[in-house]
Tab-separated table of C-alpha atoms in Angstrom:
chain	number	residue	atom	x	y	z
A	21	MET	CA	10.874	10.008	-22.424
A	22	TRP	CA	8.959	6.746	-22.210
A	23	TYR	CA	10.604	4.341	-19.763
A	24	LEU	CA	10.145	0.613	-19.369
A	25	CYS	CA	8.819	0.036	-15.857
A	26	VAL	CA	9.136	-3.570	-14.689
A	27	PHE	CA	7.060	-4.489	-11.635
A	28	TYR	CA	7.254	-7.364	-9.209
A	29	HIS	CA	4.393	-9.723	-10.013
A	30	ARG	CA	2.379	-9.156	-6.817
A	31	LEU	CA	-0.304	-6.757	-5.510
A	32	LEU	CA	-1.183	-5.921	-9.112
A	33	ASP	CA	-3.753	-3.260	-8.231
A	34	TYR	CA	-1.236	-1.305	-6.157
A	35	ARG	CA	1.551	-0.924	-8.715
A	36	ARG	CA	0.606	2.095	-10.806
A	37	PRO	CA	-0.885	4.113	-7.901
A	38	GLU	CA	2.384	3.705	-5.977
A	39	VAL	CA	4.404	5.118	-8.889
A	40	GLU	CA	1.975	8.034	-9.224
A	41	ALA	CA	2.134	8.746	-5.484
A	42	LEU	CA	5.942	8.728	-5.477
A	43	THR	CA	5.971	11.029	-8.497
A	44	GLU	CA	3.828	13.422	-6.460
A	45	LEU	CA	6.250	13.047	-3.551
A	46	PHE	CA	9.390	13.928	-5.527
A	47	ALA	CA	8.054	16.187	-8.314
A	48	GLY	CA	5.495	18.235	-6.393
A	49	PRO	CA	1.703	18.639	-6.187
A	50	GLY	CA	-0.240	17.637	-9.290
A	51	SER	CA	2.624	15.757	-10.910
A	52	GLY	CA	1.117	12.358	-10.126
A	53	GLU	CA	-1.861	13.102	-12.358
A	54	SER	CA	0.458	13.791	-15.318
A	55	VAL	CA	2.012	10.310	-15.278
A	56	GLU	CA	1.154	8.495	-18.531
A	57	TRP	CA	0.916	4.732	-19.005
A	58	ARG	CA	0.664	2.371	-21.935
A	59	MET	CA	1.225	-1.334	-22.458
A	60	PRO	CA	3.779	-2.945	-24.796
A	61	GLU	CA	2.262	-4.683	-27.782
A	62	ASN	CA	0.692	-8.080	-27.028
A	63	HIS	CA	0.807	-7.495	-23.261
A	64	HIS	CA	-2.087	-7.658	-20.812
A	65	ALA	CA	-2.521	-5.018	-18.088
A	66	ASP	CA	-1.532	-7.601	-15.458
A	67	SER	CA	1.849	-8.058	-17.114
A	68	PRO	CA	4.854	-6.830	-15.102
A	69	PHE	CA	6.073	-4.844	-18.148
A	70	HIS	CA	4.596	-1.341	-18.494
A	71	LEU	CA	5.669	1.767	-20.374
A	72	VAL	CA	5.569	4.980	-18.357
A	73	ARG	CA	6.240	8.645	-19.057
A	74	LEU	CA	7.118	10.747	-16.013
A	75	PRO	CA	6.932	14.557	-15.725
A	76	GLY	CA	10.664	14.947	-15.114
A	77	ASP	CA	14.139	13.853	-16.082
A	78	GLU	CA	16.035	10.676	-15.312
A	79	ARG	CA	16.669	11.706	-11.719
A	80	LEU	CA	12.934	11.564	-10.975
A	81	ALA	CA	12.690	8.072	-12.465
A	82	ALA	CA	15.591	6.925	-10.258
A	83	GLN	CA	14.027	8.443	-7.131
A	84	VAL	CA	10.678	6.757	-7.817
A	85	ALA	CA	12.274	3.369	-8.471
A	86	ASN	CA	14.561	3.510	-5.422
A	87	ARG	CA	11.725	4.378	-3.027
A	88	SER	CA	9.164	1.966	-4.501
A	89	LEU	CA	8.271	-1.430	-3.059
A	90	LEU	CA	6.704	-2.876	-6.216
A	91	VAL	CA	8.935	-1.492	-8.990
A	92	LYS	CA	11.663	-3.974	-9.828
A	93	GLY	CA	13.385	-1.430	-12.040
A	94	ILE	CA	12.901	1.486	-14.427
A	95	TYR	CA	14.885	1.342	-17.661
A	96	GLU	CA	15.747	3.536	-20.613
A	97	LEU	CA	14.429	1.273	-23.351
A	98	TRP	CA	16.940	0.975	-26.206
A	99	GLY	CA	14.994	-1.595	-28.189
A	100	HIS	CA	12.525	-4.460	-28.171
A	101	GLY	CA	11.148	-7.106	-30.482
A	102	THR	CA	9.524	-10.517	-30.693
A	103	THR	CA	12.836	-12.090	-31.779
A	104	TYR	CA	16.488	-11.284	-31.153
A	105	GLU	CA	16.793	-10.265	-34.817
A	106	GLU	CA	14.037	-7.670	-34.281
A	107	LEU	CA	15.730	-6.583	-31.057
A	108	GLU	CA	19.014	-5.970	-32.887
A	109	LYS	CA	17.279	-3.885	-35.532
A	110	SER	CA	15.453	-1.850	-32.857
A	111	VAL	CA	18.625	-1.196	-30.828
A	112	ARG	CA	20.562	-0.142	-33.941
A	113	GLU	CA	17.818	2.396	-34.737
A	114	TYR	CA	17.980	3.948	-31.273
A	115	PRO	CA	19.757	7.343	-31.532
A	116	ASP	CA	23.540	7.177	-31.014
A	117	GLU	CA	23.507	10.397	-28.997
A	118	ARG	CA	21.442	8.529	-26.390
A	119	LYS	CA	23.614	5.385	-26.401
A	120	LEU	CA	27.237	6.489	-26.754
A	121	PRO	CA	27.551	8.485	-23.456
A	122	PHE	CA	27.102	5.184	-21.600
A	123	LEU	CA	29.523	3.159	-23.736
A	124	THR	CA	32.717	5.198	-23.237
A	125	PRO	CA	36.131	3.531	-22.616
A	126	ASP	CA	36.466	5.011	-19.116
A	127	SER	CA	33.163	3.522	-17.892
A	128	THR	CA	32.354	0.115	-16.405
A	129	PHE	CA	29.271	-1.942	-17.165
A	130	LYS	CA	27.423	-5.164	-16.457
A	131	ILE	CA	24.889	-7.061	-18.588
A	132	ILE	CA	22.107	-9.006	-16.821
A	133	VAL	CA	19.757	-11.459	-18.531
A	134	ASP	CA	16.349	-11.698	-16.863
A	135	SER	CA	13.071	-13.375	-17.740
A	136	PHE	CA	9.418	-13.692	-16.793
A	137	GLY	CA	7.375	-16.829	-17.395
A	138	LYS	CA	10.385	-19.000	-18.235
A	139	VAL	CA	13.796	-20.046	-16.955
A	140	ILE	CA	16.947	-19.201	-18.943
A	141	SER	CA	19.921	-21.465	-18.261
A	142	SER	CA	23.413	-20.088	-17.616
A	143	GLN	CA	24.573	-21.314	-21.014
A	144	GLU	CA	21.675	-19.566	-22.763
A	145	GLN	CA	22.397	-16.369	-20.820
A	146	ASN	CA	26.016	-16.416	-21.988
A	147	GLU	CA	24.921	-16.969	-25.571
A	148	ILE	CA	22.507	-14.027	-25.352
A	149	MET	CA	25.217	-11.739	-23.961
A	150	GLN	CA	27.661	-12.869	-26.672
A	151	SER	CA	25.067	-11.988	-29.332
A	152	LEU	CA	25.087	-8.300	-28.298
A	153	THR	CA	28.283	-7.570	-30.276
A	154	TYR	CA	26.403	-5.011	-32.368
A	155	ILE	CA	26.358	-2.707	-29.314
A	156	PRO	CA	29.740	-0.887	-29.197
A	157	PHE	CA	30.678	-1.492	-25.546
A	158	LYS	CA	34.124	0.087	-25.012
A	159	GLY	CA	34.293	0.112	-21.218
A	160	ARG	CA	35.374	-2.594	-18.795
A	161	VAL	CA	33.152	-5.238	-17.255
A	162	ASN	CA	32.584	-4.817	-13.516
A	163	LEU	CA	30.230	-7.338	-11.927
A	164	LYS	CA	30.179	-5.801	-8.422
A	165	LYS	CA	29.859	-2.021	-8.766
A	166	PRO	CA	29.444	-1.075	-12.433
A	167	ASP	CA	28.777	2.464	-13.564
A	168	HIS	CA	25.991	1.234	-15.858
A	169	ARG	CA	23.775	-1.856	-15.719
A	170	PHE	CA	22.151	-3.150	-18.897
A	171	PHE	CA	19.298	-5.659	-18.933
A	172	VAL	CA	18.054	-8.148	-21.472
A	173	MET	CA	14.531	-9.127	-20.377
A	174	GLU	CA	12.490	-11.815	-22.039
A	175	THR	CA	8.869	-12.810	-21.497
A	176	ASP	CA	7.668	-15.991	-23.161
A	177	ASP	CA	4.380	-16.935	-24.829
A	178	TYR	CA	3.550	-19.051	-21.795
A	179	GLY	CA	-0.126	-19.671	-22.485
A	180	SER	CA	-2.248	-19.521	-19.333
A	181	ASN	CA	0.608	-19.956	-16.827
A	182	ASN	CA	1.390	-17.453	-14.054
A	183	GLY	CA	-2.255	-16.445	-13.695
A	184	LEU	CA	-2.166	-14.075	-16.682
A	185	PRO	CA	-4.148	-14.077	-19.921
A	186	PRO	CA	-2.153	-15.718	-22.734
A	187	VAL	CA	0.527	-13.590	-24.396
A	188	VAL	CA	0.304	-13.908	-28.170
A	189	LYS	CA	4.040	-13.545	-28.814
A	190	LYS	CA	7.121	-13.466	-26.662
A	191	THR	CA	8.889	-10.122	-26.282
A	192	VAL	CA	12.552	-9.286	-25.709
A	193	PHE	CA	13.550	-5.925	-24.191
A	194	PHE	CA	16.983	-4.322	-23.910
A	195	GLY	CA	17.530	-1.259	-21.758
A	196	ARG	CA	19.784	0.650	-19.392
A	197	GLU	CA	18.802	0.613	-15.738
A	198	VAL	CA	17.850	4.047	-14.432
A	199	GLY	CA	16.783	2.973	-10.934
A	200	ALA	CA	15.835	-0.132	-8.979
A	201	ALA	CA	13.836	-0.832	-5.825
A	202	ASP	CA	15.495	-1.540	-2.499
A	203	ARG	CA	13.624	-4.568	-1.191
A	204	HIS	CA	16.168	-5.230	1.552
A	205	LEU	CA	14.097	-3.281	4.076
A	206	LEU	CA	11.304	-5.896	4.025
A	207	PRO	CA	13.364	-8.667	5.693
A	208	THR	CA	14.518	-6.090	8.241
A	209	TYR	CA	10.974	-5.085	9.195
A	210	GLN	CA	9.208	-8.448	8.829
A	211	LEU	CA	6.653	-9.108	11.544
A	212	LYS	CA	8.070	-12.434	12.673
A	213	SER	CA	11.182	-10.674	14.002
A	214	ARG	CA	9.346	-7.731	15.591
A	215	LYS	CA	9.165	-7.505	19.375
A	216	TYR	CA	5.530	-6.453	19.785
A	217	ILE	CA	2.772	-7.515	17.391
A	218	GLY	CA	-0.915	-8.300	17.675
A	219	PRO	CA	-3.445	-10.390	15.713
A	220	THR	CA	-4.192	-7.467	13.361
A	221	ALA	CA	-0.661	-6.059	12.981
A	222	MET	CA	-0.195	-4.688	9.469
A	223	ASP	CA	2.117	-6.665	7.192
A	224	ALA	CA	5.429	-4.808	6.698
A	225	GLU	CA	5.169	-4.587	2.901
A	226	MET	CA	1.617	-3.248	3.052
A	227	ALA	CA	2.543	-0.758	5.780
A	228	PHE	CA	5.318	0.650	3.588
A	229	LEU	CA	2.964	0.851	0.609
A	230	MET	CA	0.484	2.785	2.746
A	231	ALA	CA	3.269	5.131	3.875
A	232	ASN	CA	4.165	5.740	0.221
A	233	GLN	CA	0.534	6.506	-0.601
A	234	GLY	CA	0.498	8.957	2.314
A	235	LEU	CA	3.689	10.646	0.996
A	236	ALA	CA	5.576	10.090	4.258
A	237	ARG	CA	8.879	12.001	4.343
A	238	PRO	CA	10.955	14.199	6.674
A	239	GLY	CA	9.087	17.222	8.004
A	240	LYS	CA	5.639	15.650	7.652
A	241	LEU	CA	3.359	14.654	10.550
A	242	VAL	CA	1.559	11.305	10.128
A	243	TYR	CA	-1.292	10.217	12.414
A	244	ASP	CA	-2.827	6.763	12.897
A	245	PRO	CA	-6.080	6.885	14.922
A	246	PHE	CA	-6.161	3.066	15.207
A	247	VAL	CA	-2.499	2.603	16.027
A	248	GLY	CA	-2.590	-0.843	17.646
A	249	THR	CA	0.989	-2.154	17.754
A	250	GLY	CA	2.270	0.679	15.555
A	251	SER	CA	3.141	-1.099	12.283
A	252	ILE	CA	2.008	1.783	10.059
A	253	LEU	CA	3.824	4.394	12.142
A	254	VAL	CA	7.018	2.306	12.025
A	255	ALA	CA	6.911	2.449	8.200
A	256	ALA	CA	6.224	6.203	8.208
A	257	ALA	CA	9.051	6.802	10.682
A	258	HIS	CA	11.444	4.824	8.470
A	259	PHE	CA	10.820	7.385	5.720
A	260	GLY	CA	11.605	10.215	8.145
A	261	ALA	CA	8.101	11.397	9.043
A	262	MET	CA	7.096	12.516	12.535
A	263	THR	CA	4.370	10.271	13.918
A	264	MET	CA	1.437	10.300	16.323
A	265	GLY	CA	-1.024	7.565	17.200
A	266	ALA	CA	-4.159	6.812	19.184
A	267	ASP	CA	-6.109	3.764	20.217
A	268	ILE	CA	-9.214	3.176	22.300
A	269	ASP	CA	-7.543	0.358	24.262
A	270	ILE	CA	-5.366	1.926	26.971
A	271	ARG	CA	-3.694	-1.442	27.555
A	272	VAL	CA	-2.232	-1.351	24.046
A	273	VAL	CA	-0.830	2.183	24.015
A	274	ARG	CA	0.307	2.233	27.661
A	275	ASP	CA	1.195	-1.283	28.762
A	276	GLY	CA	1.750	-3.614	25.831
A	277	ARG	CA	3.162	-6.890	27.145
A	278	GLY	CA	5.537	-5.286	29.588
A	279	PRO	CA	8.225	-2.592	29.804
A	280	ASP	CA	10.350	-4.212	27.076
A	281	CYS	CA	7.538	-5.332	24.765
A	282	ASN	CA	5.259	-2.497	23.714
A	283	VAL	CA	4.742	0.009	20.915
A	284	TRP	CA	7.774	2.020	22.019
A	285	SER	CA	10.053	-1.009	21.892
A	286	ASN	CA	9.178	-1.509	18.203
A	287	PHE	CA	10.713	1.885	17.431
A	288	GLU	CA	13.715	1.191	19.637
A	289	GLN	CA	14.283	-2.101	17.824
A	290	TYR	CA	14.806	-0.294	14.498
A	291	ASN	CA	16.505	2.817	15.938
A	292	LEU	CA	13.647	4.986	14.687
A	293	PRO	CA	12.387	8.241	16.234
A	294	GLU	CA	9.619	7.464	18.693
A	295	PRO	CA	6.108	8.844	18.133
A	296	LEU	CA	5.560	12.363	19.427
A	297	CYS	CA	2.794	10.876	21.563
A	298	LEU	CA	0.360	7.985	21.797
A	299	LEU	CA	-3.138	8.850	22.994
A	300	ARG	CA	-5.916	6.839	24.530
A	301	ALA	CA	-8.548	8.412	22.304
A	302	ASP	CA	-11.801	7.611	20.550
A	303	ASN	CA	-12.751	9.045	17.162
A	304	ASN	CA	-16.396	8.950	18.189
A	305	LEU	CA	-15.599	11.305	21.100
A	306	PRO	CA	-12.579	13.208	19.727
A	307	PRO	CA	-10.157	14.663	22.282
A	308	TRP	CA	-9.151	17.725	20.260
A	309	ARG	CA	-9.794	21.168	21.721
A	310	PRO	CA	-12.371	23.350	19.918
A	311	GLY	CA	-10.944	25.301	17.025
A	312	LEU	CA	-7.954	23.013	16.417
A	313	LYS	CA	-7.701	22.323	12.678
A	314	GLU	CA	-5.285	21.309	9.928
A	315	MET	CA	-2.656	19.665	12.081
A	316	PHE	CA	-1.660	16.508	10.170
A	317	ASP	CA	-0.082	16.043	6.743
A	318	ALA	CA	-1.403	12.493	6.431
A	319	ILE	CA	-3.759	10.146	8.273
A	320	ILE	CA	-2.906	6.520	7.509
A	321	CYS	CA	-4.821	3.722	9.202
A	322	ASP	CA	-6.587	0.382	9.070
A	323	PRO	CA	-10.006	0.906	10.707
A	324	PRO	CA	-11.580	-1.977	12.629
A	325	TYR	CA	-14.420	-3.499	10.649
A	326	GLY	CA	-15.460	-6.465	12.749
A	327	VAL	CA	-13.731	-9.406	11.057
A	328	ARG	CA	-10.633	-10.188	13.131
A	329	ALA	CA	-11.131	-7.417	15.682
A	330	GLY	CA	-14.442	-5.633	16.096
A	331	GLY	CA	-14.578	-1.874	16.411
A	332	ARG	CA	-15.274	-0.355	19.813
A	333	LYS	CA	-16.222	3.146	20.933
A	334	SER	CA	-16.415	4.794	24.333
A	335	GLY	CA	-19.511	4.891	26.478
A	336	GLY	CA	-21.062	1.479	26.806
A	337	ARG	CA	-24.542	0.525	25.586
A	338	LYS	CA	-26.405	2.170	28.490
A	339	LEU	CA	-24.623	5.485	28.014
A	340	ILE	CA	-25.186	5.502	24.249
A	341	LYS	CA	-28.897	4.717	24.611
A	342	GLY	CA	-29.332	7.415	27.254
A	343	VAL	CA	-30.195	5.010	30.079
A	344	LYS	CA	-27.128	6.099	32.005
A	345	GLU	CA	-25.754	9.639	32.351
A	346	PRO	CA	-22.095	10.474	31.666
A	347	TYR	CA	-19.928	10.077	34.738
A	348	THR	CA	-16.612	11.367	36.066
A	349	VAL	CA	-13.970	8.835	37.082
A	350	PRO	CA	-12.946	9.346	40.738
A	351	GLU	CA	-9.350	10.508	41.258
A	352	GLU	CA	-8.358	7.394	43.211
A	353	LYS	CA	-9.371	5.142	40.296
A	354	ARG	CA	-7.935	7.076	37.348
A	355	ASP	CA	-4.577	5.288	37.162
A	356	ASN	CA	-6.108	1.839	36.618
A	357	HIS	CA	-9.520	2.732	35.184
A	358	ILE	CA	-10.451	1.096	31.851
A	359	PRO	CA	-13.449	2.922	30.319
A	360	SER	CA	-16.438	0.902	29.197
A	361	THR	CA	-16.968	0.545	25.456
A	362	ALA	CA	-19.715	-0.433	23.021
A	363	PRO	CA	-19.716	-1.945	19.500
A	364	TYR	CA	-18.632	0.506	16.789
A	365	SER	CA	-20.295	-0.076	13.428
A	366	LEU	CA	-18.373	0.175	10.173
A	367	ALA	CA	-20.664	2.916	8.857
A	368	GLU	CA	-20.185	5.057	11.958
A	369	CYS	CA	-16.450	4.343	12.117
A	370	VAL	CA	-15.833	5.454	8.526
A	371	HIS	CA	-18.021	8.525	8.974
A	372	ASP	CA	-16.027	9.568	12.042
A	373	LEU	CA	-12.742	8.927	10.230
A	374	LEU	CA	-13.710	11.141	7.283
A	375	HIS	CA	-14.916	13.841	9.653
A	376	LEU	CA	-11.664	13.691	11.617
A	377	ALA	CA	-9.585	13.876	8.439
A	378	ALA	CA	-11.634	16.767	7.026
A	379	ARG	CA	-10.986	18.763	10.165
A	380	MET	CA	-7.404	17.803	11.026
A	381	LEU	CA	-5.662	17.376	7.656
A	382	VAL	CA	-3.899	20.280	5.978
A	383	MET	CA	-5.058	21.265	2.494
A	384	GLY	CA	-3.578	18.747	0.096
A	385	GLY	CA	-3.104	16.242	2.935
A	386	ARG	CA	-3.837	12.590	2.333
A	387	LEU	CA	-6.203	10.143	3.993
A	388	VAL	CA	-5.151	6.518	3.370
A	389	PHE	CA	-7.258	3.701	4.823
A	390	PHE	CA	-8.579	0.224	4.113
A	391	TYR	CA	-12.237	-0.342	3.307
A	392	PRO	CA	-13.753	-3.876	3.330
A	393	VAL	CA	-15.588	-5.251	0.312
A	394	LEU	CA	-17.781	-8.323	-0.014
A	395	ARG	CA	-17.311	-10.258	-3.214
A	396	GLY	CA	-20.101	-11.833	-5.275
A	397	GLU	CA	-21.186	-15.453	-5.300
A	398	ASP	CA	-18.840	-16.131	-8.235
A	399	GLY	CA	-15.911	-14.464	-6.508
A	400	ALA	CA	-16.282	-11.268	-8.522
A	401	ASN	CA	-16.074	-7.898	-6.858
A	402	SER	CA	-19.523	-6.703	-5.822
A	403	ARG	CA	-18.485	-3.046	-6.064
A	404	ALA	CA	-19.754	-2.890	-9.655
A	405	THR	CA	-23.403	-3.091	-8.569
A	406	SER	CA	-23.318	-0.944	-5.424
A	407	PRO	CA	-22.039	2.458	-4.326
A	408	GLN	CA	-18.332	1.922	-4.287
A	409	PHE	CA	-16.778	3.939	-1.492
A	410	PRO	CA	-17.537	6.550	1.167
A	411	GLU	CA	-17.569	10.160	-0.009
A	412	HIS	CA	-16.979	13.512	1.654
A	413	PRO	CA	-17.187	17.061	0.205
A	414	CYS	CA	-13.671	17.846	1.467
A	415	PHE	CA	-12.008	14.919	-0.320
A	416	LYS	CA	-11.202	13.653	-3.779
A	417	LEU	CA	-10.586	9.945	-4.283
A	418	ILE	CA	-7.394	9.480	-6.335
A	419	ALA	CA	-6.636	5.758	-5.931
A	420	SER	CA	-8.422	2.528	-4.969
A	421	CYS	CA	-6.388	-0.673	-4.810
A	422	GLU	CA	-8.054	-3.997	-4.114
A	423	GLN	CA	-6.393	-6.814	-2.192
A	424	ILE	CA	-8.293	-10.106	-2.438
A	425	LEU	CA	-8.185	-11.880	0.910
A	426	SER	CA	-10.506	-14.812	0.288
A	427	TYR	CA	-13.142	-16.099	-2.102
A	428	ARG	CA	-15.809	-13.885	-0.552
A	429	TYR	CA	-13.887	-11.068	1.035
A	430	SER	CA	-11.396	-8.401	0.018
A	431	ARG	CA	-10.263	-4.990	1.167
A	432	VAL	CA	-9.546	-1.852	-0.829
A	433	LEU	CA	-6.889	0.691	0.026
A	434	LEU	CA	-8.436	4.123	-0.556
A	435	THR	CA	-6.283	7.206	-1.026
A	436	MET	CA	-8.068	10.551	-0.715
A	437	VAL	CA	-6.699	14.080	-0.989
A	438	LYS	CA	-8.182	17.024	0.882
A	439	VAL	CA	-9.278	19.535	-1.768
A	440	ALA	CA	-11.781	21.725	0.111
A	441	PRO	CA	-11.679	23.484	3.510
A	442	TYR	CA	-13.541	22.294	6.583
A	443	THR	CA	-16.439	24.728	7.010
A	444	ASP	CA	-19.104	25.430	9.620
A	445	GLU	CA	-21.729	23.909	7.316
A	446	ILE	CA	-19.792	20.624	7.082
A	447	GLU	CA	-19.448	20.620	10.852
A	448	ARG	CA	-23.231	21.033	11.277
A	449	VAL	CA	-23.884	18.153	8.871
A	450	ALA	CA	-21.427	15.978	10.796
A	451	GLU	CA	-23.190	16.733	14.079
A	452	GLY	CA	-26.496	15.739	12.511
A	453	ARG	CA	-24.989	12.479	11.347
A	454	HIS	CA	-23.712	11.784	14.850
A	455	ARG	CA	-27.250	12.213	16.221
A	456	GLU	CA	-28.561	9.852	13.535
A	457	PHE	CA	-26.037	7.197	14.530
A	458	ARG	CA	-26.964	7.573	18.186
A	459	GLU	CA	-30.695	7.237	17.455
A	460	ASN	CA	-30.185	4.241	15.163
A	461	HIS	CA	-27.413	2.591	17.141
A	462	GLN	CA	-28.669	-0.992	16.792
A	463	LYS	CA	-29.387	-0.614	13.078
A	464	TRP	CA	-25.929	0.746	12.246
A	465	MET	CA	-24.255	-1.842	14.427
A	466	GLU	CA	-25.906	-4.664	12.492
A	467	GLU	CA	-25.439	-3.188	9.015
A	468	GLY	CA	-21.868	-2.124	9.654
A	469	ASN	CA	-20.591	-5.453	10.966
A	470	LEU	CA	-19.179	-7.620	8.195
A	471	HIS	CA	-18.366	-10.584	10.407
A	472	SER	CA	-21.570	-12.541	9.850
A	473	ALA	CA	-21.641	-11.774	6.123
A	474	VAL	CA	-18.056	-12.888	5.627
A	475	PHE	CA	-18.141	-16.107	7.592
A	476	GLU	CA	-21.685	-17.229	6.766
A	477	PRO	CA	-21.528	-20.074	4.205
A	478	ALA	CA	-22.335	-18.946	0.676
A	479	GLN	CA	-25.535	-20.311	-0.824
A	480	ASP	CA	-24.949	-23.431	-2.930
A	481	ALA	CA	-21.207	-23.040	-2.434
A	482	LYS	CA	-19.232	-26.197	-3.095
A	483	PRO	CA	-15.779	-26.531	-1.525
A	484	ASP	CA	-12.871	-27.204	-3.870
A	485	ARG	CA	-11.724	-30.136	-1.738
A	486	GLU	CA	-13.172	-32.368	0.943
A	487	LEU	CA	-12.946	-30.718	4.325
A	488	LYS	CA	-11.348	-32.780	7.090
A	489	PRO	CA	-11.995	-32.395	10.805
A	490	LYS	CA	-9.314	-30.479	12.678
A	491	TYR	CA	-6.908	-32.449	14.830
A	492	ARG	CA	-7.737	-31.769	18.477
A	493	GLY	CA	-5.341	-34.128	20.217
A	494	LYS	CA	-3.998	-37.669	20.099
A	495	TYR	CA	-5.915	-40.125	17.996
A	496	VAL	CA	-7.264	-43.100	19.933
């Protein structure tokens, strides 16, 4: 059956991949690839109204909608048209065997009038509901807890408003709600009410979207190698997954801002299971014992790429360049010792992340991470003229979702699935790459750091408005 899938009008690039990931979560491996999409007539791809066919019955559609962050609702579409006369004709033609089981005398129902691109007054809503007399409702109206919820949804020919290409004609949909998203968890987990956050703490909505892409659920082990204040692991733990994290800064994973304000207190705040462990670890010098493989079901992270917080790796410049030999920390200094670190280029960081995931993910496990992208002089994505994303022989890229952050800068959420085993040959190649990074440390550090490219003024760029000096104190 084709369902009407209505999205919230935000994070447009993330909407379909989330539905496909949740289909994979509830219907099993490979089911996400069998999801089919098409657009209603006269609708642009950025429209919130999409038609979707899922590889399962109505229960799957309800599960996907209830777990989703971006699906407003999934509906059994009874009819649609450009006018209410066309809508009536379409609904009348819908098979009675599909309609009548939901219109019985012993059932309760509620009719909701919704819109996109326009406002419908209360009087107009009542008139629309009164015009649905051609539908043989026999049950009782229940506005609080109805057995069935029916929606009339209208989108207007609003020209260029709402940031979408013009819609040629307005469309009216009528359908029965199969499932709807639970957005109540976002106010609960919002960052402004969280005990321990940092300057790069992941937004709650994005963290939950990443957890959905990683198929977080009970019985799965999720690892974040750049855990920071634990936002991503909090989202994964909410969905029942077991969690582990690591960070190169021992002060983050051990101390936080005190005994009652640290990563652990974030989990206590929401009554979530605490991480199995938090490690002071460095992907460039992995702590795993030899031979340990295929441990995690998902690796979900936001690598440091030198914009708000630069990447660091263990060793210090002298150690990396071979000027200084590796040393052992004396026993009397181990409790308070903070290891020296050196800049960690984006190229090296992503290489190490892919190598870690290839070794430590189970077959079919998912690697979900953000990758920074510079946009062109006209604000267009520069990915079209350059190699798009990192590749690895163990992984298949199944989703890439762009989030525009500024005129010149955006980030893309990449979702990769492990499709090939980690072999001795891949390990030898990885070791060779590590030697290359060590020998070309300065080169990779400069090419991998996006900070200067992002914040350097664009050539011939003209600001949209006159810039004013920042207020630094009392005016004299």
